[in-house]
């Protein structure tokens, strides 16, 4: 029966897809001062950024479906030039870069698409998305009035536009693309480019318009975008934004529902109440298009992360987490917000707007349309105080820093500060590596094969130079690694040989990181950080009489992705000195330095099936610990179950990892300073900024590294890890990401559930009381009720406690509705909770249920 229903549903979906798209006619997309106009009708857009190369094709349908279920009607993505044209003139549109397949999935889901071509995109993506090779075409200067750059940019833009046209992807052709973007946040730095700035911006707009795509173009943060290009806002708040002409609508292309992570910094979070507040304020103040950047952040696989120092995870604290699981309550709170806004759509888009002051920091915006429909948004921007306001003779309590939405100008269906959606507890559950061969009795560890990378130059050196070269100019980003090696001769009569005092090695670098070896032994590692990539270190070292080798492994950790003239920012060693010789300081900076680009293992592709046999691996059940420059490989089974998988690298040093030749990315469990300010409970009230609500102080910024399920075979997967400085391979393990329990917390004064709200007849319809909706993911079910209290429970999900007032029947009542169910609704009604345990008090119900 279940099967039959499923296949019927599938047929229905296919049928609907055919009706919606198979024969869909071209849509006419224009705009006026209020909104986009699609086929003559104003449209309200709530959009979700999902970047196709930051997940895998196997995840795309679910991500798009989850976004749709979250109440968005559009998806936004950038286009990633350096992924599509990795070498000049050689294009790639396969795998994670299969843009056409991605757009088709969005089309089939019945969503619109906003295509931000850029092709400069920033995006915390390597080199801002522009291919590194372009920087090395003589006479090229990025993002200014420069013929070489403009010619390449125009040609790539045309290539993408033509590809979209060929598939009939523009709305003007019947496809999902309703908007396209050229350039990215250029207005913020246009002045820095002097005489080249403005002409370039105007040229970019004109070039875009000449593409004739039949839908409008946008330029974000471009205050001088020429007509008819729409300038849009990117910020945490855009309610105060106004476009540069009365004929353009108010669009918000980047609402940041979190922030990206930097290796060695704390993990940023933005509270859902504040995101909802910002969105509600935007629509209150006349906005008509809002996009969450990111809605699913995903993963910077391989070496795609920008930087320097941006983590491999691009989770972004987004409504869908890196692994594709809804982040709750954020996702659900925004879903309910979208439902509330949609109830207001017609009056918002067609109504007349008036605003009234209801207090010093409280105001209402009322939209009334021709049919007499009335909607109101009441806001309280006071950062501290809840406030009673009177609107149309009714009193409303508006919490601090919140907006209440009244789709009939009477009843509040949503308040941005009252979170009623499910809270999920997500854990990374260790799942030991399973090796694919029989193990000796009692042997529980994994069998690793190792290959030792040489210190310094391997094979033939690339070149010798007196002094230092720029790291990026030399590697051209073909690898993170550059070896620089020299030697120093120590005379027998140096005092330090006798006194036992050690000379000091002093190294300075433009960045990003380095390991220093003396006579083949690792002496020190150093790196810059997210705010300053340069570093300097001093370290006592052991030198012997005679010749000593000094080998520096210089590294990049993601190239610059934004800023004026960012492509000229260099990296690498700038000075090397030795202190403590009889004659004082010995400067090695002008020595003859021998250079080697990359590692032998990289060069021989030993992380791939077909390159594996290019070196002789040493088989060992006792792999070395804390050994630098070591490649580890193991053949492993896929973890059990079907939950998403993260590779736990807490006990490793720094390096890169691959599964079956697919690039998991850079790992680096660099720890955030314990002195960083991690707020245990973050106050959503008041303006948000990225460092406001951090977690993971004193812990690695990123411990787990996402390996998409689709990269696994059931058995015999090739896992390869390159460790630069030393770690403990015994402790590497897979972890399965699981929702272990779900919670709900709701008070009697919560707005009633608005899904059942009937706008036509709001006065007489009996609205269901507020309730807690709990849902375990996938096929898991509620196996027990860990906590339930109707009364005055305290605490947060995972640590709820009974308050002074508690209905003793709470647990059994909730068990009755929820036990063994995949989802359930606990309503705060008299029928559910009979006796009032404490009359006169505002009561709350809190539940924690275990999913299994
Ligand atoms: C598209 O819509 C605009 C305004 O809504 C209208 O002026 C224009 O004639 C329409 N174009 C077509 C081809 O229907
Ligand atoms: C590119 O721009 C730079 C600086 O504006 C200029 O010196 C150079 O001649 C330009 N090259 C070309 C090919 O336009
Ligand atoms: C861009 O395309 C035009 C037309 O095909 C071509 O003449 C020009 O050389 C191309 N520019 C670059 C930089 O490849
Ligand atoms: C209404 O909104 C405008 C524009 O934001 C503002 O200048 C004005 O003070 C507001 N009026 C009231 C009564 O709040
Ligand atoms: C509010 O109450 C006053 C006095 O009772 C009445 O005159 C007015 O019409 C009422 N306004 C609304 C919008 O109901
Ligand atoms: C980054 O490094 C600079 C220079 O070493 C230092 O002054 C700064 O405090 C560091 N910032 C962080 C966030 O660690
Ligand atoms: C890279 O090389 C180019 C060309 O030689 C030079 O102009 C540029 O300054 C170098 N960049 C750095 C950061 O040294």
CSV table of C-alpha atoms in Angstrom, one decimal, residues 259-262 264-270 313 315-317 327 672 676 678 690-697 699-702:
chain,number,residue,atom,x,y,z
A,259,UNK,CA,28.4,33.7,8.7
A,260,UNK,CA,31.3,31.7,7.3
A,261,UNK,CA,34.0,30.1,9.5
A,262,UNK,CA,37.7,30.8,9.6
A,264,UNK,CA,41.3,29.1,14.2
A,265,UNK,CA,38.3,31.4,15.0
A,266,UNK,CA,35.1,30.7,16.8
A,267,UNK,CA,32.0,29.4,15.1
A,268,UNK,CA,29.5,32.2,14.3
A,269,UNK,CA,25.7,31.9,14.8
A,270,UNK,CA,22.9,34.2,14.0
A,313,UNK,CA,32.9,23.7,5.9
A,315,UNK,CA,27.9,25.6,6.8
A,316,UNK,CA,27.1,29.3,7.3
A,317,UNK,CA,24.7,28.5,10.2
A,327,UNK,CA,18.7,23.4,11.2
A,672,UNK,CA,39.9,28.9,18.4
A,676,UNK,CA,37.6,34.5,22.2
A,678,UNK,CA,31.8,32.7,23.3
A,690,UNK,CA,29.5,38.2,12.9
A,691,UNK,CA,31.4,37.9,16.1
A,692,UNK,CA,28.3,38.4,18.3
A,693,UNK,CA,27.2,34.9,19.0
A,694,UNK,CA,30.2,32.5,18.7
A,695,UNK,CA,30.6,28.9,19.9
A,696,UNK,CA,33.6,26.5,20.0
A,697,UNK,CA,36.0,28.7,21.9
A,699,UNK,CA,37.9,23.8,20.4
A,700,UNK,CA,38.8,23.2,16.7
A,701,UNK,CA,36.9,25.5,14.5
A,702,UNK,CA,36.3,22.5,12.2
